[in-house]
Amino acid sequence: MLENEFHKLEEKKEIRTTISQIRKEIKKQDSKKAFLELLQGKESMIVDFLSEEDAKTRKNTALLIGDLKLEQAKEALIAAYLNETTLYVKSAYLTALGKLDVRENLEFFKNRLQEVKNQQVPAEEQKHQGEEIRELNEIILKTEGAKKHQFTGFQMPHEMLLLTNREQREVTFSEVKEIGASVQRKAELHPLGVLVFSKEVIPFTKLRTYRELLFPIHTNERIPAMPHRAAELLWHSDLYAFLTECHEGDAPFFFRLEVKSAETKTEFVKKLGASLEKKSDWKLANSTTDYEIEIRLIEAKDGSFVPFLKLYSMKMKRFAYRKNAIAMSIHPATAAMLMYLAKPYLKENAQILDPCCGVGTMLIERDILVPAREKYGIDIFGDAIDMARENAALAGEKINFIHRDYFDFKHDYKFDEIVTNMPVKGKKAKEDMDAFYARFFEKSKSLLAEDGIIIMYSNEVGFVKKQLRLQPCYRLIQEYTIRKKDSYCLFIIGMK
């Protein structure tokens, strides 16, 4: 296949479609290597196609040069880029150059960036100008690295939204109230969590039961699903002032857009990003890889959006221990929230067992909240046990992790608590899950102390309640709804 395409190029037949076909083929590493072997010593043949009359051929040629990383074509690409008059082709040259070693040309790209930014172009050409600026920024970023900003506003007054589990917002609200009036001016429940008006930020970075900390962006009106108007409102909000006041260093600030809505808004996001760059005179630069802030738009019932800011420039160390995770790992903020709910039933210096420990998150969060004496984690998945040991070490936790099936586990003494995030059904049949829960409760009563408890997170409410009926040695102490939509609950279960 590639040989036929190569010979077509040699004979200058169907150049545009042939180059497009080659680009598809060489996405496979072996095919790319084979084509480079065919091309050896004849690289100038590809470079010559940069002079073709057909604009799409020039564009595809530039992109192929980048795909193949033909370093010897660098100067020809730069020359073709500067001579190009078809606007939609110009960014293709830059895409290709971004894949080559252009360190010695860095000043050229910096100067060119300023030239393009200063150009006054008609409205119909602004899209292509934005693409060119974006590609130039990417080249500079890749070559010298992004100049990252550090958040310095920790001791300034701020309004913050702590995103929480919607069913249990009161947990985080209780944590916030414990901080006291010396730090917070006001706190109130919000549909997405807890809204805090604080005198400083640091105490809130240490709370464990919320998932994310966002800063509201204040605009004159709700953000409409119209990209240019949305960009205007965001630029004239307090967004840029907040960024400059709370960070060291100059613009640009590299951002990404995240739209939370019922429907995918790909085109809206794309146009909004480009328009916001233009409105801000590229003080805000859209980047898919090196972003340091996220502008998040959350859709309201009327279809408009409420804007928030998430800062990656503000280092959060709450869950720094969680280096490892697997697909079904519980989020550490969820684990912390579950333990907070269970706190009235937890004992200090308890002996604790997690029969399905995964990477250890539940045990770690349990011990952080109320220190225990002995902690054992069991999992049938050996890789998870290795990950759990590393996570626990990073958390400074001494936990005994054992690679074993819970139903084969034996121990010399009984446990005060069994703490577990139960496995999800997955592809298992209903009958298999029913049998699993029956075996779990049967096994657990042989390992629990007389006054022991089970702290169980599960979305199999029916199976849990069934075993509580069938096995009279257990009693349901407390039940909390955690995720109503998919029936997740926290059960506090005691021995009678």
Short mmCIF file of C-alpha atoms in Angstrom, two decimals:
data_model
loop_
_atom_site.label_atom_id
_atom_site.label_comp_id
_atom_site.label_asym_id
_atom_site.label_seq_id
_atom_site.Cartn_x
_atom_site.Cartn_y
_atom_site.Cartn_z
CA MET A 1 0.00 0.00 0.00
CA LEU A 2 2.64 2.55 1.06
CA GLU A 3 4.90 1.62 -1.86
CA ASN A 4 2.07 2.36 -4.30
CA GLU A 5 1.42 5.70 -2.63
CA PHE A 6 5.14 6.50 -2.62
CA HIS A 7 5.41 5.81 -6.36
CA LYS A 8 2.43 8.06 -7.01
CA LEU A 9 4.31 10.88 -5.28
CA GLU A 10 7.41 10.16 -7.35
CA GLU A 11 5.30 10.40 -10.48
CA LYS A 12 3.41 13.44 -9.09
CA LYS A 13 0.04 11.75 -9.50
CA GLU A 14 -2.99 12.68 -7.38
CA ILE A 15 -0.68 14.48 -4.96
CA ARG A 16 -3.28 15.86 -2.55
CA THR A 17 -5.25 12.63 -2.05
CA THR A 18 -2.05 10.55 -1.96
CA ILE A 19 -0.54 12.66 0.83
CA SER A 20 -3.82 12.46 2.78
CA GLN A 21 -3.81 8.67 2.42
CA ILE A 22 -0.18 8.45 3.55
CA ARG A 23 -0.98 10.55 6.63
CA LYS A 24 -3.72 8.06 7.56
CA GLU A 25 -1.44 5.07 7.03
CA ILE A 26 1.56 6.32 9.01
CA LYS A 27 -0.48 6.73 12.19
CA LYS A 28 0.65 3.15 12.77
CA GLN A 29 4.24 3.18 14.03
CA ASP A 30 5.36 0.31 11.78
CA SER A 31 3.90 2.01 8.71
CA LYS A 32 5.61 5.27 9.59
CA LYS A 33 8.96 3.52 9.89
CA ALA A 34 8.42 1.75 6.56
CA PHE A 35 7.55 5.01 4.79
CA LEU A 36 10.61 6.79 6.21
CA GLU A 37 12.76 3.97 4.83
CA LEU A 38 11.21 4.45 1.38
CA LEU A 39 11.76 8.19 1.65
CA GLN A 40 15.40 8.03 2.75
CA GLY A 41 17.52 10.31 0.57
CA LYS A 42 14.45 11.65 -1.23
CA GLU A 43 13.05 13.92 1.49
CA SER A 44 13.31 16.94 -0.83
CA MET A 45 10.54 15.39 -2.95
CA ILE A 46 8.09 16.01 -0.09
CA VAL A 47 9.45 19.50 0.61
CA ASP A 48 8.93 20.47 -3.04
CA PHE A 49 5.18 19.95 -2.68
CA LEU A 50 5.08 23.02 -0.40
CA SER A 51 5.21 25.01 -3.65
CA GLU A 52 2.15 23.39 -5.23
CA GLU A 53 -0.57 25.70 -6.53
CA ASP A 54 -3.33 23.83 -4.70
CA ALA A 55 -3.69 25.24 -1.15
CA LYS A 56 -4.94 21.98 0.36
CA THR A 57 -1.93 20.16 -1.08
CA ARG A 58 0.38 22.66 0.61
CA LYS A 59 -1.52 22.23 3.85
CA ASN A 60 -1.39 18.42 3.75
CA THR A 61 2.29 18.51 2.79
CA ALA A 62 3.15 20.66 5.80
CA LEU A 63 1.21 18.37 8.12
CA LEU A 64 2.94 15.29 6.64
CA ILE A 65 6.34 16.88 7.24
CA GLY A 66 5.36 17.36 10.86
CA ASP A 67 4.03 13.80 11.16
CA LEU A 68 7.34 12.46 9.81
CA LYS A 69 9.42 14.92 11.87
CA LEU A 70 11.57 15.84 8.86
CA GLU A 71 14.00 18.18 10.62
CA GLN A 72 15.76 19.03 7.34
CA ALA A 73 12.54 20.66 6.13
CA LYS A 74 12.44 23.23 8.94
CA GLU A 75 13.75 26.24 7.05
CA ALA A 76 11.59 25.43 4.02
CA LEU A 77 8.54 25.28 6.30
CA ILE A 78 9.36 28.66 7.85
CA ALA A 79 9.82 30.21 4.41
CA ALA A 80 6.58 28.68 3.12
CA TYR A 81 4.77 29.91 6.23
CA LEU A 82 5.93 33.49 5.71
CA ASN A 83 5.05 33.41 1.98
CA GLU A 84 1.64 31.77 2.41
CA THR A 85 -1.31 33.94 1.40
CA THR A 86 -4.14 31.46 2.04
CA LEU A 87 -5.03 32.05 5.66
CA TYR A 88 -6.39 28.62 6.59
CA VAL A 89 -3.10 27.03 5.47
CA LYS A 90 -0.79 29.17 7.63
CA SER A 91 -1.59 27.41 10.90
CA ALA A 92 -0.76 24.03 9.28
CA TYR A 93 2.85 25.13 8.80
CA LEU A 94 3.00 26.05 12.47
CA THR A 95 1.42 22.74 13.51
CA ALA A 96 4.22 21.00 11.61
CA LEU A 97 6.95 23.23 13.03
CA GLY A 98 5.65 22.52 16.52
CA LYS A 99 6.72 18.89 16.02
CA LEU A 100 10.29 19.82 15.07
CA ASP A 101 13.24 21.13 17.08
CA VAL A 102 12.88 24.91 16.72
CA ARG A 103 14.89 26.04 19.76
CA GLU A 104 17.25 28.13 17.62
CA ASN A 105 14.25 29.83 15.99
CA LEU A 106 12.52 30.76 19.25
CA GLU A 107 13.05 34.51 18.91
CA PHE A 108 11.58 34.42 15.42
CA PHE A 109 8.38 32.83 16.76
CA LYS A 110 8.16 35.29 19.66
CA ASN A 111 8.52 38.27 17.34
CA ARG A 112 6.06 36.76 14.90
CA LEU A 113 3.54 36.27 17.71
CA GLN A 114 3.62 39.95 18.54
CA GLU A 115 3.25 40.87 14.85
CA VAL A 116 0.17 38.69 14.43
CA LYS A 117 -1.40 39.97 17.66
CA ASN A 118 -0.98 43.56 16.45
CA GLN A 119 -2.55 42.90 13.04
CA GLN A 120 -5.95 44.48 12.42
CA VAL A 121 -7.90 41.97 10.36
CA PRO A 122 -11.50 41.88 9.08
CA ALA A 123 -14.04 39.99 11.19
CA GLU A 124 -14.17 37.10 8.71
CA GLU A 125 -10.40 36.55 9.12
CA GLN A 126 -10.26 36.71 12.92
CA LYS A 127 -10.82 32.96 13.23
CA HIS A 128 -7.65 32.25 11.21
CA GLN A 129 -5.72 34.92 13.10
CA GLY A 130 -6.72 33.22 16.36
CA GLU A 131 -5.60 29.82 15.05
CA GLU A 132 -2.23 31.27 14.02
CA ILE A 133 -1.73 32.90 17.43
CA ARG A 134 -2.71 29.67 19.19
CA GLU A 135 -0.19 27.64 17.18
CA LEU A 136 2.57 30.20 17.80
CA ASN A 137 1.81 30.10 21.52
CA GLU A 138 1.96 26.30 21.49
CA ILE A 139 5.38 26.35 19.79
CA ILE A 140 6.76 28.81 22.33
CA LEU A 141 5.24 26.87 25.23
CA LYS A 142 6.65 23.58 24.00
CA THR A 143 10.10 25.07 23.39
CA GLU A 144 10.68 27.05 26.57
CA GLY A 145 7.91 25.73 28.81
CA ALA A 146 5.01 27.62 30.30
CA LYS A 147 5.78 30.33 32.83
CA LYS A 148 3.53 28.99 35.53
CA HIS A 149 1.80 31.34 37.93
CA GLN A 150 1.62 30.63 41.65
CA PHE A 151 -1.45 31.52 43.66
CA THR A 152 -0.57 34.13 46.29
CA GLY A 153 -4.04 35.04 47.55
CA PHE A 154 -4.21 32.63 50.48
CA GLN A 155 -4.58 35.40 53.06
CA MET A 156 -6.98 37.58 51.09
CA PRO A 157 -10.77 37.63 51.57
CA HIS A 158 -12.60 35.49 49.02
CA GLU A 159 -15.92 34.00 48.08
CA MET A 160 -15.57 30.25 47.47
CA LEU A 161 -17.83 27.40 46.49
CA LEU A 162 -16.97 24.02 47.99
CA LEU A 163 -18.43 21.39 45.68
CA THR A 164 -19.85 18.54 47.72
CA ASN A 165 -22.02 15.47 47.57
CA ARG A 166 -25.46 17.00 46.95
CA GLU A 167 -27.26 14.66 49.35
CA GLN A 168 -24.85 15.37 52.20
CA ARG A 169 -23.96 19.07 51.87
CA GLU A 170 -24.52 19.39 55.62
CA VAL A 171 -21.35 17.37 56.28
CA THR A 172 -19.10 19.98 54.69
CA PHE A 173 -21.26 22.76 56.12
CA SER A 174 -20.58 21.34 59.60
CA GLU A 175 -16.85 21.23 58.88
CA VAL A 176 -16.96 24.83 57.69
CA LYS A 177 -18.79 25.98 60.83
CA GLU A 178 -16.09 24.37 62.96
CA ILE A 179 -13.53 26.75 61.45
CA GLY A 180 -15.15 29.64 63.30
CA ALA A 181 -15.96 33.31 62.81
CA SER A 182 -12.33 34.40 63.06
CA VAL A 183 -11.82 33.08 59.51
CA GLN A 184 -15.21 32.99 57.81
CA ARG A 185 -17.51 35.92 57.40
CA LYS A 186 -20.47 33.85 56.26
CA ALA A 187 -21.29 30.36 55.04
CA GLU A 188 -24.48 29.07 53.48
CA LEU A 189 -25.76 25.99 51.71
CA HIS A 190 -25.71 26.18 47.92
CA PRO A 191 -27.35 23.79 45.40
CA LEU A 192 -23.86 22.53 44.51
CA GLY A 193 -22.36 22.50 47.99
CA VAL A 194 -21.37 25.20 50.47
CA LEU A 195 -20.80 28.85 49.63
CA VAL A 196 -18.24 30.50 51.89
CA PHE A 197 -17.28 34.14 52.36
CA SER A 198 -13.90 33.97 54.05
CA LYS A 199 -11.20 36.23 55.41
CA GLU A 200 -8.54 33.80 54.13
CA VAL A 201 -8.28 30.59 52.13
CA ILE A 202 -5.81 28.33 53.94
CA PRO A 203 -8.18 26.74 56.53
CA PHE A 204 -10.55 25.67 53.74
CA THR A 205 -7.80 23.91 51.80
CA LYS A 206 -7.48 21.48 54.73
CA LEU A 207 -11.11 20.35 54.87
CA ARG A 208 -11.49 16.86 53.44
CA THR A 209 -15.17 16.30 52.66
CA TYR A 210 -15.59 18.46 49.53
CA ARG A 211 -14.42 17.47 46.07
CA GLU A 212 -13.41 20.81 44.54
CA LEU A 213 -12.89 24.42 45.52
CA LEU A 214 -14.18 26.93 42.97
CA PHE A 215 -14.18 30.72 42.92
CA PRO A 216 -17.38 32.34 41.54
CA ILE A 217 -16.87 34.70 38.60
CA HIS A 218 -19.13 37.73 38.93
CA THR A 219 -20.71 38.96 35.71
CA ASN A 220 -23.40 41.56 35.00
CA GLU A 221 -25.76 38.86 33.76
CA ARG A 222 -25.92 35.09 33.29
CA ILE A 223 -23.66 33.73 30.58
CA PRO A 224 -25.74 32.99 27.43
CA ALA A 225 -25.06 30.09 25.04
CA MET A 226 -23.73 32.66 22.56
CA PRO A 227 -19.93 32.49 22.36
CA HIS A 228 -19.12 36.11 21.53
CA ARG A 229 -21.49 37.56 24.12
CA ALA A 230 -20.26 35.03 26.67
CA ALA A 231 -16.65 36.06 25.99
CA GLU A 232 -17.54 39.73 26.41
CA LEU A 233 -19.24 39.09 29.76
CA LEU A 234 -16.33 36.98 31.04
CA TRP A 235 -13.73 39.53 30.02
CA HIS A 236 -15.66 42.38 31.64
CA SER A 237 -16.22 40.39 34.83
CA ASP A 238 -13.89 40.27 37.84
CA LEU A 239 -12.05 37.27 36.33
CA TYR A 240 -8.87 38.98 35.09
CA ALA A 241 -8.62 41.29 38.11
CA PHE A 242 -8.84 38.24 40.39
CA LEU A 243 -6.09 36.45 38.45
CA THR A 244 -3.68 39.38 38.54
CA GLU A 245 -4.35 40.24 42.19
CA CYS A 246 -3.90 36.66 43.41
CA HIS A 247 -0.90 35.59 41.33
CA GLU A 248 2.66 36.63 40.78
CA GLY A 249 3.76 37.14 37.19
CA ASP A 250 2.38 38.73 34.07
CA ALA A 251 -0.09 37.59 31.42
CA PRO A 252 -0.84 35.40 29.61
CA PHE A 253 -2.82 33.07 31.87
CA PHE A 254 -3.38 29.74 30.16
CA PHE A 255 -6.92 28.45 30.52
CA ARG A 256 -9.20 25.64 29.49
CA LEU A 257 -12.98 25.77 29.24
CA GLU A 258 -15.22 23.19 30.89
CA VAL A 259 -18.95 23.36 30.19
CA LYS A 260 -21.26 21.30 32.39
CA SER A 261 -24.53 20.92 30.53
CA ALA A 262 -27.14 18.37 29.54
CA GLU A 263 -25.93 18.42 25.94
CA THR A 264 -22.44 18.47 24.43
CA LYS A 265 -21.37 22.03 23.56
CA THR A 266 -18.25 21.37 21.49
CA GLU A 267 -18.77 24.16 18.97
CA PHE A 268 -19.78 26.64 21.67
CA VAL A 269 -16.61 25.83 23.68
CA LYS A 270 -14.40 26.17 20.61
CA LYS A 271 -15.83 29.53 19.58
CA LEU A 272 -15.93 30.86 23.14
CA GLY A 273 -12.27 30.00 23.69
CA ALA A 274 -11.20 31.79 20.53
CA SER A 275 -13.41 34.81 21.23
CA LEU A 276 -12.16 35.13 24.82
CA GLU A 277 -8.57 35.12 23.62
CA LYS A 278 -9.37 37.91 21.17
CA LYS A 279 -11.39 39.97 23.68
CA SER A 280 -8.57 39.75 26.23
CA ASP A 281 -5.93 40.67 23.66
CA TRP A 282 -4.50 37.19 24.40
CA LYS A 283 -3.93 37.97 28.06
CA LEU A 284 -6.01 34.80 28.44
CA ALA A 285 -4.63 32.03 26.23
CA ASN A 286 -6.59 28.88 25.47
CA SER A 287 -4.46 25.76 25.90
CA THR A 288 -5.48 22.10 25.95
CA THR A 289 -2.30 20.92 27.67
CA ASP A 290 -0.54 23.62 29.70
CA TYR A 291 -3.54 25.31 31.29
CA GLU A 292 -3.26 26.63 34.84
CA ILE A 293 -6.84 27.74 35.28
CA GLU A 294 -10.18 26.25 34.30
CA ILE A 295 -13.15 28.44 33.47
CA ARG A 296 -16.13 26.27 34.30
CA LEU A 297 -19.61 27.09 33.06
CA ILE A 298 -22.44 25.28 34.84
CA GLU A 299 -25.75 25.24 33.02
CA ALA A 300 -28.78 26.66 34.79
CA LYS A 301 -32.38 25.52 34.22
CA ASP A 302 -33.02 28.33 31.74
CA GLY A 303 -30.10 27.24 29.51
CA SER A 304 -27.76 30.04 30.59
CA PHE A 305 -24.52 29.37 32.46
CA VAL A 306 -23.12 30.31 35.85
CA PRO A 307 -19.32 30.82 35.67
CA PHE A 308 -16.71 29.61 38.15
CA LEU A 309 -12.94 29.44 38.27
CA LYS A 310 -10.85 26.43 39.25
CA LEU A 311 -7.19 27.13 39.97
CA TYR A 312 -4.47 24.62 39.21
CA SER A 313 -2.03 27.32 40.34
CA MET A 314 -3.28 26.75 43.91
CA LYS A 315 -1.66 23.57 45.13
CA MET A 316 -4.04 21.40 47.11
CA LYS A 317 -2.32 18.77 49.27
CA ARG A 318 -5.35 17.23 50.99
CA PHE A 319 -5.04 13.95 49.13
CA ALA A 320 -1.41 14.05 48.09
CA TYR A 321 -1.03 10.47 49.28
CA ARG A 322 -3.36 9.18 46.56
CA LYS A 323 -0.69 8.45 43.96
CA ASN A 324 -2.40 5.26 42.80
CA ALA A 325 -5.99 4.43 41.88
CA ILE A 326 -7.90 1.84 39.89
CA ALA A 327 -11.11 2.17 37.89
CA MET A 328 -13.44 1.47 40.82
CA SER A 329 -11.48 3.42 43.47
CA ILE A 330 -13.58 5.63 45.69
CA HIS A 331 -12.80 9.35 45.53
CA PRO A 332 -10.89 10.35 48.70
CA ALA A 333 -13.32 13.22 49.39
CA THR A 334 -16.20 10.74 49.27
CA ALA A 335 -14.34 8.40 51.63
CA ALA A 336 -13.64 11.31 53.99
CA MET A 337 -17.31 12.35 53.88
CA LEU A 338 -18.45 8.79 54.67
CA MET A 339 -16.09 8.61 57.63
CA TYR A 340 -17.34 11.98 58.88
CA LEU A 341 -20.91 10.63 58.83
CA ALA A 342 -19.78 7.51 60.68
CA LYS A 343 -17.67 9.46 63.20
CA PRO A 344 -20.14 9.13 66.13
CA TYR A 345 -19.73 5.35 65.89
CA LEU A 346 -15.93 5.19 65.48
CA LYS A 347 -13.66 4.18 68.34
CA GLU A 348 -10.20 5.47 69.06
CA ASN A 349 -7.52 2.76 69.06
CA ALA A 350 -9.91 0.39 67.31
CA GLN A 351 -8.92 -2.68 65.36
CA ILE A 352 -10.17 -2.21 61.80
CA LEU A 353 -10.54 -4.43 58.74
CA ASP A 354 -11.36 -3.50 55.14
CA PRO A 355 -12.24 -6.69 53.23
CA CYS A 356 -12.30 -4.98 49.78
CA CYS A 357 -9.65 -2.35 50.37
CA GLY A 358 -8.65 -1.51 46.80
CA VAL A 359 -5.90 1.12 46.95
CA GLY A 360 -6.52 1.79 50.67
CA THR A 361 -8.46 5.05 50.54
CA MET A 362 -11.22 4.11 53.01
CA LEU A 363 -8.74 2.88 55.61
CA ILE A 364 -6.49 5.90 55.26
CA GLU A 365 -9.36 8.38 55.61
CA ARG A 366 -10.79 6.41 58.54
CA ASP A 367 -7.49 6.62 60.42
CA ILE A 368 -6.94 10.30 59.62
CA LEU A 369 -10.30 11.16 61.20
CA VAL A 370 -10.06 8.94 64.30
CA PRO A 371 -6.71 7.20 64.87
CA ALA A 372 -6.94 3.42 65.12
CA ARG A 373 -4.62 0.83 66.65
CA GLU A 374 -4.50 -1.97 64.08
CA LYS A 375 -5.56 -1.66 60.43
CA TYR A 376 -5.85 -4.51 57.95
CA GLY A 377 -6.71 -4.23 54.27
CA ILE A 378 -7.55 -7.24 52.11
CA ASP A 379 -8.10 -7.41 48.37
CA ILE A 380 -8.23 -10.20 45.82
CA PHE A 381 -6.57 -7.90 43.25
CA GLY A 382 -2.81 -8.04 43.83
CA ASP A 383 -1.95 -4.87 41.91
CA ALA A 384 -4.37 -2.90 44.09
CA ILE A 385 -2.57 -4.17 47.21
CA ASP A 386 0.77 -2.95 45.84
CA MET A 387 -0.80 0.44 45.10
CA ALA A 388 -2.39 0.57 48.55
CA ARG A 389 0.97 -0.02 50.24
CA GLU A 390 2.50 2.88 48.33
CA ASN A 391 -0.45 5.20 49.06
CA ALA A 392 -0.35 4.33 52.77
CA ALA A 393 3.39 4.99 52.93
CA LEU A 394 2.89 8.42 51.34
CA ALA A 395 0.15 9.14 53.89
CA GLY A 396 2.43 8.11 56.76
CA GLU A 397 0.01 5.30 57.63
CA LYS A 398 1.00 1.90 59.00
CA ILE A 399 -1.53 -0.51 57.52
CA ASN A 400 -1.24 -4.25 56.99
CA PHE A 401 -2.25 -5.03 53.42
CA ILE A 402 -2.86 -8.64 52.44
CA HIS A 403 -3.44 -10.08 48.97
CA ARG A 404 -6.17 -12.60 49.71
CA ASP A 405 -9.80 -13.49 49.17
CA TYR A 406 -11.82 -12.21 52.14
CA PHE A 407 -13.62 -15.53 52.43
CA ASP A 408 -10.29 -17.29 53.02
CA PHE A 409 -9.06 -14.75 55.59
CA LYS A 410 -8.52 -15.81 59.21
CA HIS A 411 -7.27 -13.83 62.19
CA ASP A 412 -6.31 -14.47 65.81
CA TYR A 413 -8.52 -11.73 67.24
CA LYS A 414 -11.77 -10.06 66.24
CA PHE A 415 -12.19 -6.56 64.86
CA ASP A 416 -14.03 -3.54 66.25
CA GLU A 417 -14.92 -2.28 62.78
CA ILE A 418 -15.28 -3.61 59.27
CA VAL A 419 -15.04 -0.61 56.96
CA THR A 420 -15.68 -1.22 53.28
CA ASN A 421 -16.65 0.15 49.89
CA MET A 422 -18.48 -2.88 48.48
CA PRO A 423 -17.73 -4.12 44.94
CA VAL A 424 -20.17 -3.03 42.24
CA LYS A 425 -22.22 -5.51 40.28
CA GLY A 426 -20.49 -4.95 36.93
CA LYS A 427 -21.20 -7.94 34.68
CA LYS A 428 -22.19 -10.22 37.54
CA ALA A 429 -25.69 -11.66 37.53
CA LYS A 430 -28.16 -10.60 40.20
CA GLU A 431 -28.02 -14.09 41.71
CA ASP A 432 -24.23 -13.90 42.03
CA MET A 433 -24.42 -10.57 43.87
CA ASP A 434 -27.13 -11.93 46.15
CA ALA A 435 -24.90 -14.89 47.02
CA PHE A 436 -21.89 -12.61 47.51
CA TYR A 437 -23.72 -10.45 50.07
CA ALA A 438 -24.95 -13.56 51.88
CA ARG A 439 -21.39 -14.89 52.15
CA PHE A 440 -20.08 -11.46 53.17
CA PHE A 441 -22.45 -11.10 56.12
CA GLU A 442 -21.91 -14.71 57.15
CA LYS A 443 -18.13 -14.32 57.07
CA SER A 444 -18.14 -10.93 58.81
CA LYS A 445 -19.93 -12.14 61.94
CA SER A 446 -17.01 -14.51 62.61
CA LEU A 447 -14.58 -11.58 62.50
CA LEU A 448 -16.52 -8.87 64.37
CA ALA A 449 -16.25 -8.30 68.10
CA GLU A 450 -19.46 -8.48 70.16
CA ASP A 451 -19.95 -4.73 70.03
CA GLY A 452 -18.39 -4.39 66.58
CA ILE A 453 -19.87 -2.47 63.64
CA ILE A 454 -19.83 -2.65 59.86
CA ILE A 455 -19.46 0.65 58.00
CA MET A 456 -20.60 -0.27 54.51
CA TYR A 457 -20.85 1.85 51.35
CA SER A 458 -23.03 0.07 48.79
CA ASN A 459 -25.56 0.61 46.02
CA GLU A 460 -27.16 -2.81 46.60
CA VAL A 461 -29.72 -1.68 49.17
CA GLY A 462 -31.97 -4.65 48.53
CA PHE A 463 -29.27 -7.22 49.19
CA VAL A 464 -28.12 -5.41 52.35
CA LYS A 465 -31.67 -5.22 53.76
CA LYS A 466 -32.29 -8.86 52.84
CA GLN A 467 -29.28 -10.04 54.87
CA LEU A 468 -30.32 -7.88 57.81
CA ARG A 469 -33.65 -9.71 57.77
CA LEU A 470 -32.15 -13.18 57.31
CA GLN A 471 -29.32 -12.83 59.82
CA PRO A 472 -30.77 -11.74 63.17
CA CYS A 473 -27.35 -11.22 64.75
CA TYR A 474 -27.17 -7.86 62.91
CA ARG A 475 -29.08 -4.62 63.43
CA LEU A 476 -29.22 -1.52 61.29
CA ILE A 477 -28.01 1.41 63.39
CA GLN A 478 -28.07 4.15 60.76
CA GLU A 479 -28.56 4.58 57.02
CA TYR A 480 -27.53 7.62 54.96
CA THR A 481 -28.45 8.33 51.34
CA ILE A 482 -25.29 9.32 49.50
CA ARG A 483 -26.22 9.23 45.82
CA LYS A 484 -29.97 9.03 45.36
CA LYS A 485 -29.76 8.73 41.59
CA ASP A 486 -27.90 5.40 41.62
CA SER A 487 -28.99 4.20 45.09
CA TYR A 488 -25.67 4.52 46.95
CA CYS A 489 -26.06 4.46 50.71
CA LEU A 490 -23.87 4.33 53.79
CA PHE A 491 -24.96 1.70 56.30
CA ILE A 492 -23.88 1.57 59.94
CA ILE A 493 -24.59 -1.99 61.05
CA GLY A 494 -24.06 -3.37 64.55
CA MET A 495 -23.99 -6.76 66.20
CA LYS A 496 -26.94 -7.53 68.49
#
